[in-house]
Tab-separated table of C-alpha atoms and ligand atoms in Angstrom:
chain	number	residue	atom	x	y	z
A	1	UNK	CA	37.047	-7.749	34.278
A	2	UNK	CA	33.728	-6.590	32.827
A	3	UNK	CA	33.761	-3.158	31.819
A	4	UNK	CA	31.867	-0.412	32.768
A	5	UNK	CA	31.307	1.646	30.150
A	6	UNK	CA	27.427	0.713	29.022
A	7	UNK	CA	27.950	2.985	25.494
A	8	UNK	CA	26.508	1.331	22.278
A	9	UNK	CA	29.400	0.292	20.613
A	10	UNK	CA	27.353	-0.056	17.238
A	11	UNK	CA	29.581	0.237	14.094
A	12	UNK	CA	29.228	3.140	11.666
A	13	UNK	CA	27.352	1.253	9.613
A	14	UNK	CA	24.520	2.385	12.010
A	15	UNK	CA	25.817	4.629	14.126
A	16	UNK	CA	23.503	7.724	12.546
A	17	UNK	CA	20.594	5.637	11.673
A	18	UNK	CA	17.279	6.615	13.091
A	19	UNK	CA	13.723	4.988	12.913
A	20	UNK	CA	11.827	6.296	9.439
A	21	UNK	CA	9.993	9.241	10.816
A	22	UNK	CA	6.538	8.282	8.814
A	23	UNK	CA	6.619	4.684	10.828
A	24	UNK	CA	6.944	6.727	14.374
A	25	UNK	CA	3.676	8.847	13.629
A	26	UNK	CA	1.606	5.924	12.637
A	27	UNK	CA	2.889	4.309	15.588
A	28	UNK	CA	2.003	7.104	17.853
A	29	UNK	CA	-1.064	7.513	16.554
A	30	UNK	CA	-2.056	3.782	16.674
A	31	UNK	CA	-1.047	3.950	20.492
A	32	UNK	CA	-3.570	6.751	21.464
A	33	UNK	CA	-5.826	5.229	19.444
A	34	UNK	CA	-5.252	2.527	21.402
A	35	UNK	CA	-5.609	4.161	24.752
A	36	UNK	CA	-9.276	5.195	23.743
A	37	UNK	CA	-8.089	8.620	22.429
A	38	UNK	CA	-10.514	9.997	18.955
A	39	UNK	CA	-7.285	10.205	16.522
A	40	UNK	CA	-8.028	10.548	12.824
A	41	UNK	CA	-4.917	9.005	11.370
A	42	UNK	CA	-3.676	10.925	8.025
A	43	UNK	CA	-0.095	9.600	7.950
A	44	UNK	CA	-0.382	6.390	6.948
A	45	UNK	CA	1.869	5.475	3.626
A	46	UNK	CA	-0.208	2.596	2.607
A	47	UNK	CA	-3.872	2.222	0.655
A	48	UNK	CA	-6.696	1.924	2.879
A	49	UNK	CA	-7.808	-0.980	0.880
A	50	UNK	CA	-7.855	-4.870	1.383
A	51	UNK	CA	-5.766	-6.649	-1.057
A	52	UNK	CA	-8.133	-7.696	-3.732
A	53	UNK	CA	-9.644	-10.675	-3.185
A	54	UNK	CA	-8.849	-12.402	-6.580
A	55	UNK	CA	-4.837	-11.832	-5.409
A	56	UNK	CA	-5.478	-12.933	-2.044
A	57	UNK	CA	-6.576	-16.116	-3.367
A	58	UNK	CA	-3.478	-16.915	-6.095
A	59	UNK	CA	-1.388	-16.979	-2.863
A	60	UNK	CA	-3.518	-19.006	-1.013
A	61	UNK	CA	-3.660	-22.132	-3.686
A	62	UNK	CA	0.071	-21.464	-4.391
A	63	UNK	CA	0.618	-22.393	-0.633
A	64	UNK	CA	-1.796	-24.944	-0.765
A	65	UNK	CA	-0.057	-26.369	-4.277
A	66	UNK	CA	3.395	-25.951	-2.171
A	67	UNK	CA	4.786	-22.885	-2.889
A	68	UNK	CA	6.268	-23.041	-0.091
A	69	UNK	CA	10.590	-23.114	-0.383
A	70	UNK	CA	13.027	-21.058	-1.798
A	71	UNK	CA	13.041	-19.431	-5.105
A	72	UNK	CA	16.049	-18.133	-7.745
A	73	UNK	CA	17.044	-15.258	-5.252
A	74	UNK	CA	16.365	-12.731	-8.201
A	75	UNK	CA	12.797	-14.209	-8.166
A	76	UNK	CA	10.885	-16.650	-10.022
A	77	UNK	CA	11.497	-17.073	-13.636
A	78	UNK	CA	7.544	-16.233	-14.680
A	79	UNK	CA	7.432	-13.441	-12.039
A	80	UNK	CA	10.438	-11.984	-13.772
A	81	UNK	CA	9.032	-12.268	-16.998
A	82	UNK	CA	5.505	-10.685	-15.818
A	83	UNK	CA	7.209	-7.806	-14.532
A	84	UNK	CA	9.323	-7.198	-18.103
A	85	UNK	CA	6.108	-7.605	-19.492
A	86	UNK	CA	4.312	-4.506	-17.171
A	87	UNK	CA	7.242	-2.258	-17.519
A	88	UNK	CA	7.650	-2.313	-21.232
A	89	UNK	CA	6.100	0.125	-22.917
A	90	UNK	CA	6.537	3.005	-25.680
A	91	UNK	CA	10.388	2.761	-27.467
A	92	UNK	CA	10.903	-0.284	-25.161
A	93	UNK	CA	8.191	-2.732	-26.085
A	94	UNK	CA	10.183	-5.668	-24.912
A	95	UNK	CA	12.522	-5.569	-22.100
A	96	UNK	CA	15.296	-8.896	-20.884
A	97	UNK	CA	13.580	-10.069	-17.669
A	98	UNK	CA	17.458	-10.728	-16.936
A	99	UNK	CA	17.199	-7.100	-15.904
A	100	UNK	CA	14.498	-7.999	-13.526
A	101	UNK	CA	15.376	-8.303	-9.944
A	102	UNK	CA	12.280	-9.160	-7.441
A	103	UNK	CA	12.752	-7.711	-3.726
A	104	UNK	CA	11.312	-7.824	-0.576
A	105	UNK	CA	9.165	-4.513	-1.738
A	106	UNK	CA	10.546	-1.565	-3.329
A	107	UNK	CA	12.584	-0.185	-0.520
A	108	UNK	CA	14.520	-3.260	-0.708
A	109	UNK	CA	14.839	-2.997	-4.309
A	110	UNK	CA	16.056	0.706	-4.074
A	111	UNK	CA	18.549	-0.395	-1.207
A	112	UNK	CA	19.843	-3.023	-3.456
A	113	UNK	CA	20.114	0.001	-6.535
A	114	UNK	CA	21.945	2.360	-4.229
A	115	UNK	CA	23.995	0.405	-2.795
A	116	UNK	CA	24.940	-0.846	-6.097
A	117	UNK	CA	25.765	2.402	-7.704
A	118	UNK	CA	27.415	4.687	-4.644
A	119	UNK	CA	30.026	4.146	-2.454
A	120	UNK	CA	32.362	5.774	-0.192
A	121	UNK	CA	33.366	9.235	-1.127
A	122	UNK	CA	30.773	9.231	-3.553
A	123	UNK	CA	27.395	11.818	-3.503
A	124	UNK	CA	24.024	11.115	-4.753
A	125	UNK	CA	21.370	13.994	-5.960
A	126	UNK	CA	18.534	13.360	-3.881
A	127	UNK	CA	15.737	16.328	-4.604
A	128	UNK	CA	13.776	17.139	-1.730
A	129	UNK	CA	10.993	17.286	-0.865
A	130	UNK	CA	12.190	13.612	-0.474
A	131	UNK	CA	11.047	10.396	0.519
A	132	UNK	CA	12.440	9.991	4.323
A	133	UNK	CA	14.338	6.774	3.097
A	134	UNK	CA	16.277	8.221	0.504
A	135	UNK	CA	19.198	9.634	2.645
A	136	UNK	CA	19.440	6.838	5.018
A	137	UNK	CA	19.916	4.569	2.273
A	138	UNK	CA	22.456	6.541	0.792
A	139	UNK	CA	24.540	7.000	3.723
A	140	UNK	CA	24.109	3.009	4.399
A	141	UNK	CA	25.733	2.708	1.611
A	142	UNK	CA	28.671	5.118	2.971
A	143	UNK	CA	28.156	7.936	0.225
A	144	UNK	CA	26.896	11.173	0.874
A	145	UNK	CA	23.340	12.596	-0.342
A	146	UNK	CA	23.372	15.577	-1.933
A	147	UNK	CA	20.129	17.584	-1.374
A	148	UNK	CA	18.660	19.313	-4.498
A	149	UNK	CA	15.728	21.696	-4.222
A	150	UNK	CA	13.685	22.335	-7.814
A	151	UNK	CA	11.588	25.764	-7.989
A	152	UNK	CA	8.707	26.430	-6.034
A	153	UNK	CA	6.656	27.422	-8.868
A	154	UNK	CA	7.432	24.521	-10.467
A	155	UNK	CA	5.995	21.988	-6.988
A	156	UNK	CA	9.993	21.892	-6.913
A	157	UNK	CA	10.336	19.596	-10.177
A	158	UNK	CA	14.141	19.405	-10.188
A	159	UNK	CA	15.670	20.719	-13.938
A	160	UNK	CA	18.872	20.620	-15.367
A	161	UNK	CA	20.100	24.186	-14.229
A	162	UNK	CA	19.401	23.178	-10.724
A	163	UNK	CA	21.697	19.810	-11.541
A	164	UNK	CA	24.091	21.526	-12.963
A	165	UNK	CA	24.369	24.030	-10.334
A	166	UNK	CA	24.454	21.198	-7.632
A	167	UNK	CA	27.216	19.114	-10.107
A	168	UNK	CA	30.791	18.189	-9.214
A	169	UNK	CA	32.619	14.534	-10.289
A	170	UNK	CA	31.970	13.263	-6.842
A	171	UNK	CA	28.179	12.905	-8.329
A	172	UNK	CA	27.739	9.237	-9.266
A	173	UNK	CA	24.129	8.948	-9.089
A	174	UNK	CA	20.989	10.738	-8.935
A	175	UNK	CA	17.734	9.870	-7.572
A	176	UNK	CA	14.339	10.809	-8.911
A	177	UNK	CA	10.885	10.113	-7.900
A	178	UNK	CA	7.770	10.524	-9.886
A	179	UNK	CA	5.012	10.571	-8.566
A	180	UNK	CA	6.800	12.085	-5.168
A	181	UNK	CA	5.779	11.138	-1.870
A	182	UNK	CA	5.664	13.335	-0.069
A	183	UNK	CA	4.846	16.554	-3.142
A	184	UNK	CA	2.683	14.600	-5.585
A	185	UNK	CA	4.601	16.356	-8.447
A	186	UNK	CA	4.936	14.388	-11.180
A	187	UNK	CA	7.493	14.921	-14.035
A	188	UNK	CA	6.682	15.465	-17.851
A	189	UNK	CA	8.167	13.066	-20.077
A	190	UNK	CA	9.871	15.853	-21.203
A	191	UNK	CA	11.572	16.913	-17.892
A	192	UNK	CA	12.449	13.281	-17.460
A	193	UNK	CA	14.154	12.939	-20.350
A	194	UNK	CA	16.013	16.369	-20.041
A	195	UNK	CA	17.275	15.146	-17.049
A	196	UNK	CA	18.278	11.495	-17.857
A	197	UNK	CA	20.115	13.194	-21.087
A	198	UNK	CA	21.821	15.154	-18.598
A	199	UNK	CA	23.172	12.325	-16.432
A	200	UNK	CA	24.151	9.814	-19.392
A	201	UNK	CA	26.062	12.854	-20.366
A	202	UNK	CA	28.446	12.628	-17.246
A	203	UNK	CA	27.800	8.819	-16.465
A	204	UNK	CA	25.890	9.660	-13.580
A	205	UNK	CA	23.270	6.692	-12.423
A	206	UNK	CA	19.432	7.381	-12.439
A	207	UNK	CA	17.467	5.719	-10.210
A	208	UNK	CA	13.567	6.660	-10.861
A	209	UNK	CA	11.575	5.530	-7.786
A	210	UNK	CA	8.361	5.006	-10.073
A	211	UNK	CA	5.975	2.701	-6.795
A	212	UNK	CA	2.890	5.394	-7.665
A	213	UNK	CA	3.245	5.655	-11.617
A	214	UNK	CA	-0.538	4.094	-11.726
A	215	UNK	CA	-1.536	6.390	-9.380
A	216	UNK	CA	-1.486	9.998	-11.690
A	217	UNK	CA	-4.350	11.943	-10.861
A	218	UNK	CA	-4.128	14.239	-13.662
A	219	UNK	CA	-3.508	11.353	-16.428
A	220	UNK	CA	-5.908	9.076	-18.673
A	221	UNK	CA	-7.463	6.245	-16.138
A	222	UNK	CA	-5.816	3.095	-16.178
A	223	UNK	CA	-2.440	5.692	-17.581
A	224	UNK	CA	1.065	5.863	-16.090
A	225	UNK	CA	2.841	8.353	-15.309
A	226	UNK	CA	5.827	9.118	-17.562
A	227	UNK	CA	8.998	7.363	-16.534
A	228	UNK	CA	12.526	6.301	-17.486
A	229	UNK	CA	11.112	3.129	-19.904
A	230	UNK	CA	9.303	5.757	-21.829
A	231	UNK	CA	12.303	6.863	-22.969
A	232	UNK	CA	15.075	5.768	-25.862
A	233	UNK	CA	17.068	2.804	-25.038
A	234	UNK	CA	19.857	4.457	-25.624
A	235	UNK	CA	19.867	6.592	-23.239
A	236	UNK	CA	18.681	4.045	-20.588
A	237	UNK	CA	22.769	2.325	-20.330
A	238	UNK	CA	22.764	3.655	-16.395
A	239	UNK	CA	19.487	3.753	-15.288
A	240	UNK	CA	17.466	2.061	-13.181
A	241	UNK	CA	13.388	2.020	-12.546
A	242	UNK	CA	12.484	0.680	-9.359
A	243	UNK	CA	8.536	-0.190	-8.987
A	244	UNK	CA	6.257	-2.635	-7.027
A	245	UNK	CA	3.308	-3.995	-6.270
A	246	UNK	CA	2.882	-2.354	-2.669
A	247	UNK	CA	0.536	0.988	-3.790
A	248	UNK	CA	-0.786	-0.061	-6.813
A	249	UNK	CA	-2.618	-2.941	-5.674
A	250	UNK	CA	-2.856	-2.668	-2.274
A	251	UNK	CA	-0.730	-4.898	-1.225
A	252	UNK	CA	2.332	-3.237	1.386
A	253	UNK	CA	2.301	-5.902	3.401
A	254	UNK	CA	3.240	-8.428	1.179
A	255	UNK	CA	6.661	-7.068	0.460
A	256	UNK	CA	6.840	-7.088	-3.239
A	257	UNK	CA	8.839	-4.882	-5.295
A	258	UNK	CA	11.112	-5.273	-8.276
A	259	UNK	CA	14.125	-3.061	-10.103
A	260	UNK	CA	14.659	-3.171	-13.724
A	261	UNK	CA	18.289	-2.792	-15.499
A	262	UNK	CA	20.682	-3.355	-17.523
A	263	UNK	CA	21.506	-6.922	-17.014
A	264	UNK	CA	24.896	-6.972	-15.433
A	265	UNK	CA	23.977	-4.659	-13.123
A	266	UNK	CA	20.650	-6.586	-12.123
A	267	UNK	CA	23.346	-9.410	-11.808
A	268	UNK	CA	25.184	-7.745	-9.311
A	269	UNK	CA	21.601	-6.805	-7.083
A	270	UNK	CA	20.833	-10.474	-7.194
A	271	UNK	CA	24.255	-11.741	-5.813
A	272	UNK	CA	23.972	-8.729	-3.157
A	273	UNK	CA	20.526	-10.028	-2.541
A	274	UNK	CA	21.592	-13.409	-2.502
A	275	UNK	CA	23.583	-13.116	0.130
A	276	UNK	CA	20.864	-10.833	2.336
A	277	UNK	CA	17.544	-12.224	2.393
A	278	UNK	CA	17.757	-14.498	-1.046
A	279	UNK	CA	14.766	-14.436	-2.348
A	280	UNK	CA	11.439	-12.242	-1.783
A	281	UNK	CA	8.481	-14.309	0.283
A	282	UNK	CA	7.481	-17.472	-2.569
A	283	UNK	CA	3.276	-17.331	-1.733
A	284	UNK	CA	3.789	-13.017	-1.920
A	285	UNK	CA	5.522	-13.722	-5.616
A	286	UNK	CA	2.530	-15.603	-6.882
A	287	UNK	CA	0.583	-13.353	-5.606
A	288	UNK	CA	2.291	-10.300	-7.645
A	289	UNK	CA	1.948	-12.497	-10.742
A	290	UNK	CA	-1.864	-12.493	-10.006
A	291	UNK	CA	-1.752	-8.872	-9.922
A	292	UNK	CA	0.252	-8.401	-12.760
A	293	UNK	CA	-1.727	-11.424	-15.272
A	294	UNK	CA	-5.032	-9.474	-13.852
A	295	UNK	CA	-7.907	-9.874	-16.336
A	296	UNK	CA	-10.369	-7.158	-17.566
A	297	UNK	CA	-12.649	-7.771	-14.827
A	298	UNK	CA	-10.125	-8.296	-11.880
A	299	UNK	CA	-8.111	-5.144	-13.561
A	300	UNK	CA	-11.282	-3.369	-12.965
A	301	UNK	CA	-10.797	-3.686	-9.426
A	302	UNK	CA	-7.638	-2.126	-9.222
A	303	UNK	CA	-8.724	1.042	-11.243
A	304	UNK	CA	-11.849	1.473	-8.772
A	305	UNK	CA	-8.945	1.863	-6.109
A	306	UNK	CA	-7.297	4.138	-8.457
A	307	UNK	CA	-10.665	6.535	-8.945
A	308	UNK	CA	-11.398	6.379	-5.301
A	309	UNK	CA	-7.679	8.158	-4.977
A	310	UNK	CA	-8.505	10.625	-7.596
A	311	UNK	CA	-11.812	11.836	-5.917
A	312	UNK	CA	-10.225	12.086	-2.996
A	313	UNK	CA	-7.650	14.079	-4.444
A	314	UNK	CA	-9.998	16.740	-5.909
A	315	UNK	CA	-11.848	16.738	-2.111
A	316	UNK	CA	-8.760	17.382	-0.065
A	317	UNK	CA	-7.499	20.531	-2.605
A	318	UNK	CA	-10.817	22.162	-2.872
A	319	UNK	CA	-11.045	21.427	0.885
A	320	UNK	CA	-8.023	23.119	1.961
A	321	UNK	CA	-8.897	25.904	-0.089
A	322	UNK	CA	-11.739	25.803	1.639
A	323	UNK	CA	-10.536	25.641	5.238
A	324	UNK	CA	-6.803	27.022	5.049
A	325	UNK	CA	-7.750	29.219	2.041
A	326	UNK	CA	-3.955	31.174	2.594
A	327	UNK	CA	-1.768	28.246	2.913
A	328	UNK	CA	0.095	27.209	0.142
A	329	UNK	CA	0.150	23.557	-1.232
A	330	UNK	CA	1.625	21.265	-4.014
A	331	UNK	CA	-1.354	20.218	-6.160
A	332	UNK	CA	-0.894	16.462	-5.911
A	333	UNK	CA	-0.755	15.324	-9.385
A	334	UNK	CA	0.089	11.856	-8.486
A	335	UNK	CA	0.265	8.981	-5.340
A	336	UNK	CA	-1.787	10.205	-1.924
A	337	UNK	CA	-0.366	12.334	-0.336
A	338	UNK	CA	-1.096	16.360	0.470
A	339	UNK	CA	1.987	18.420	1.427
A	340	UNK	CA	0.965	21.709	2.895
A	341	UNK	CA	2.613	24.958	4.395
A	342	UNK	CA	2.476	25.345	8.076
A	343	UNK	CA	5.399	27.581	8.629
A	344	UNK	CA	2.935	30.352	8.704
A	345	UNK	CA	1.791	28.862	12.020
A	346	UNK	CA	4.894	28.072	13.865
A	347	UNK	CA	5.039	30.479	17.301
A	348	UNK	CA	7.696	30.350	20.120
A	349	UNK	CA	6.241	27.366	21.407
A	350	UNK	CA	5.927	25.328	18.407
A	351	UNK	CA	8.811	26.172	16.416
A	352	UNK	CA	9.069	23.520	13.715
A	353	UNK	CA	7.265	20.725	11.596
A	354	UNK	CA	7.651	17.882	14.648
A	355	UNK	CA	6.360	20.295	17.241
A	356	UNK	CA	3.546	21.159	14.747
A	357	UNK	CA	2.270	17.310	14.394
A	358	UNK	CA	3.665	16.707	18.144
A	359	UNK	CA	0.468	19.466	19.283
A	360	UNK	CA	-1.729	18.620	16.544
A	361	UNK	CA	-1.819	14.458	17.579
A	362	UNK	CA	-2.149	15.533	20.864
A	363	UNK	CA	-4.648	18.631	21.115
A	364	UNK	CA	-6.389	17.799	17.872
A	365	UNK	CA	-6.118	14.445	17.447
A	366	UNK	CA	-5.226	14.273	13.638
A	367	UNK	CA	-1.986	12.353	13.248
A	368	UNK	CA	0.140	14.345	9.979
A	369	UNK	CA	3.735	13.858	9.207
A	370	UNK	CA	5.985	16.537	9.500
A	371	UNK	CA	7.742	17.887	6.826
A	372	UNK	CA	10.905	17.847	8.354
A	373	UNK	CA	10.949	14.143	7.467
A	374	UNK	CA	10.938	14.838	3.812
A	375	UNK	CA	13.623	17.374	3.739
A	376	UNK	CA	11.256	20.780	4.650
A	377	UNK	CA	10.625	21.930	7.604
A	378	UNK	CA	8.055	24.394	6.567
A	379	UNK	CA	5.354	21.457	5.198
A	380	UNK	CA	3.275	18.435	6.688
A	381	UNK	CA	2.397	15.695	5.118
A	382	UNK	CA	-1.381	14.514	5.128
A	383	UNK	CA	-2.445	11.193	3.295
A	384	UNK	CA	-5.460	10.715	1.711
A	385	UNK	CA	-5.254	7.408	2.342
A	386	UNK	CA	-8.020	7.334	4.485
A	387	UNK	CA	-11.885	7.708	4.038
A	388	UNK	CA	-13.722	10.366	2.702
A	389	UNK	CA	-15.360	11.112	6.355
A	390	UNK	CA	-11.758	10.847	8.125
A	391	UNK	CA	-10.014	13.405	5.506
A	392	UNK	CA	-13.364	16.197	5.562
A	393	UNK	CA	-12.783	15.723	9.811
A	394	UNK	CA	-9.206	15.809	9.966
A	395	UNK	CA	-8.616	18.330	7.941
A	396	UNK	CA	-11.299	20.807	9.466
A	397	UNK	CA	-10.205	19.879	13.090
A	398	UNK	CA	-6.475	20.835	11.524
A	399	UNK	CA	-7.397	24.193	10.587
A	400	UNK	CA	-9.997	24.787	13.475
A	401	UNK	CA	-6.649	24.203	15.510
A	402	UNK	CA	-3.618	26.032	13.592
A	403	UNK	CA	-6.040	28.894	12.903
A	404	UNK	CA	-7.834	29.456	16.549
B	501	PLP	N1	9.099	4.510	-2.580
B	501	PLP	C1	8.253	5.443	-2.129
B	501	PLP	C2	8.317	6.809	-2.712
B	501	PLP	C3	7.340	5.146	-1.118
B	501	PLP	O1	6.503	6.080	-0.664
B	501	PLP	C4	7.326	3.844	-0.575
B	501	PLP	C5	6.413	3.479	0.535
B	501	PLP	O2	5.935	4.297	1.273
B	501	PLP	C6	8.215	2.905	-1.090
B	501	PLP	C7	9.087	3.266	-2.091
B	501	PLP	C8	8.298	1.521	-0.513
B	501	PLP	O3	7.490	0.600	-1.135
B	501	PLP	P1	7.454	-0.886	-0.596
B	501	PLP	O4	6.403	-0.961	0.445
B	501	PLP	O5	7.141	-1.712	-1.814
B	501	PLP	O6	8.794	-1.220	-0.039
């Protein structure tokens, strides 16, 4: 006898899963777009910009030269090598490409990481404003995230006092990301370290989420942004940096990222990987070790991408100063992203950060992500990623909409 009951029985594996909250404004705005409707869209997560061309072609004469079938799961040998060779730097000039695992992009890699170092019963410090993946990875793993909030004043940088407050031995890991989507912020080396002292004293994990290190606004060009390898070996024994091609050089859909570790842990990522999607796309892993063996001239390239997200940067502050003058920001000091204060315009009708972007889609056609997403309700998330014209528009049809 069939039954009647039509309920889901999913397991609890994915019982409390929902769609990433980024992907369903893009989506929504594509669709009106779509439907003939004038929608500037600021809420992409990805560069406006082609792949270069010189990293378009690598892939193409690796297919052609039959790069075409399976790889080591952890990724090819020279990839993993290239990659040791981009993340070393400062008091780790040479790092064991053993530690080098090569993912489907760097959510992948930071699924792989999490689910590596949490499990049930287990809590994870995840400061917010957060990336909207953090927590569902966490709880995918069947531990619990543990929301942190850093200072205002300080674009809510996370220190140890707010740790420590936050700190109980159900704390096995703790996740940082610098530069933050959605803030900007980016950590000192010296707030990095304070913290990662601060976890290796309680043998807590750190993950560092590091995909828009190349992107710091406020650095030297062609500079990245301080990050876990910058620090003492010593105090590196549970860490974990998680980069990627994806932001850097324009190339999200390729699905390239990479984790580096101590070597028994990458060990363990590889035979989870192994037995998930083995290994990353073949023709997208020569194309990463195009990126990563760029020349002078092809580097060039990249850093022009890198400018362009600067100057756009400087527009978008001095523009919202300009057309929101009273609403607070976080100056973004890194990736491409503007997080701004909207509370100051919710009303009985539009109550929070969804109903916000909900009216502002629809009535003003500018698609922004709302903050709720990222772990505050009172923010939205614009992206610069998007021309010069498209930011000046959207942003003054924003504010000739919240402040009518
Ligand atoms: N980490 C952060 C903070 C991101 O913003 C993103 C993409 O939006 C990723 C990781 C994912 O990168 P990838 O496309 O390489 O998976």
């Amino acid at each position: 006898m069939s039954s009647k009951n039509n309920d889901l029985n999913v397991s609890d594996n994915v019982r409390q899963i929902q769609p990433s909250a980024t992907i369903a404004v893009s989506t929504l705005a594509k669709k009106l777009k779509a439907e003939g409707r004038d929608i500037i869209n600021l809420g992409a997560g990805e560069p406006d910009f082609d792949t270069p061309a010189f990293i378009r072609q690598a892939a193409i004469d690796a297919i052609q030269g039959g790069a075409t079938r399976y790889t080591p799961a952890a990724g090819l040998p020279e990839l993993r090598q290239a990659v040791a060779r981009e993340l070393a730097r400062g008091p780790n000039p040479e790092l064991d490409p053993d530690g080098v695992v090569v993912s489907a992009g760097a959510k992948h890699s930071l699924f792989n990481a999490i689910f590596s170092v949490v499990g049930p019963g287990e809590e994870m410090l995840v400061p917010a404003p957060y990336w909207t993946t953090y927590p569902e990875l966490v709880r995918l793993a069947r531990a619990e995230p543990r929301v942190v909030v850093g200072p205002e004043d300080r674009d809510y940088r996370v220190d140890v006092d707010t740790l420590d407050a936050a700190y109980d031995d159900t704390v096995r890991a703790i996740l940082l990301n610098t530069p933050s989507n959605p803030s900007g912020a980016v950590y000192t080396l010296e707030e990095v370290e304070a913290i990662v002292a601060w976890a290796a004293d309680r043998h807590v994990w750190v993950i560092t989420d590091e995909i828009y290190n190349r992107l710091w606004h406020d650095g030297p060009e062609g500079g990245r942004a301080p990050g876990l390898l910058d620090l003492d070996p010593a105090l590196l024994d549970r860490a974990v940096v998680v980069d990627g091609v994806s932001k850097t050089y324009a190339m999200t859909g390729w699905r390239i990222g990479y984790s580096w570790s101590r070597t028994d842990l990458a060990k363990k990522m590889g035979a989870l990987q192994s037995h998930m999607t083995s290994n990353a796309a073949t023709p997208s892993q020569h194309a990463a070790m195009a990126a990563l063996g760029a020349n002078e001239e092809q580097r060039s390239e990249v850093l022009a991408m890198a400018r362009e997200f600067r100057a756009r940067r400087d527009l978008v502050v001095e523009l919202l100063g300009e057309v929101m003058p009273d609403v607070g920001c976080v100056r973004p000091a890194g990736a491409f992203y503007l997080f701004f204060r909207v509370d100051a315009f919710f009303t009985e009708a539009v109550p929070d950060s969804v109903a916000l972007c909900q009216n502002l889609i629809e009535e003003a056609g500018v698609a922004l992500v709302p903050g709720s997403a990222f772990g505050d309700d009172r923010y939205v998330r614009m992206s610069f990623a998007a021309s010069r014209d498209d930011l000046e528009n959207g942003l003054r049809r924003a504010a000739a909409h919240l402040t009518r």
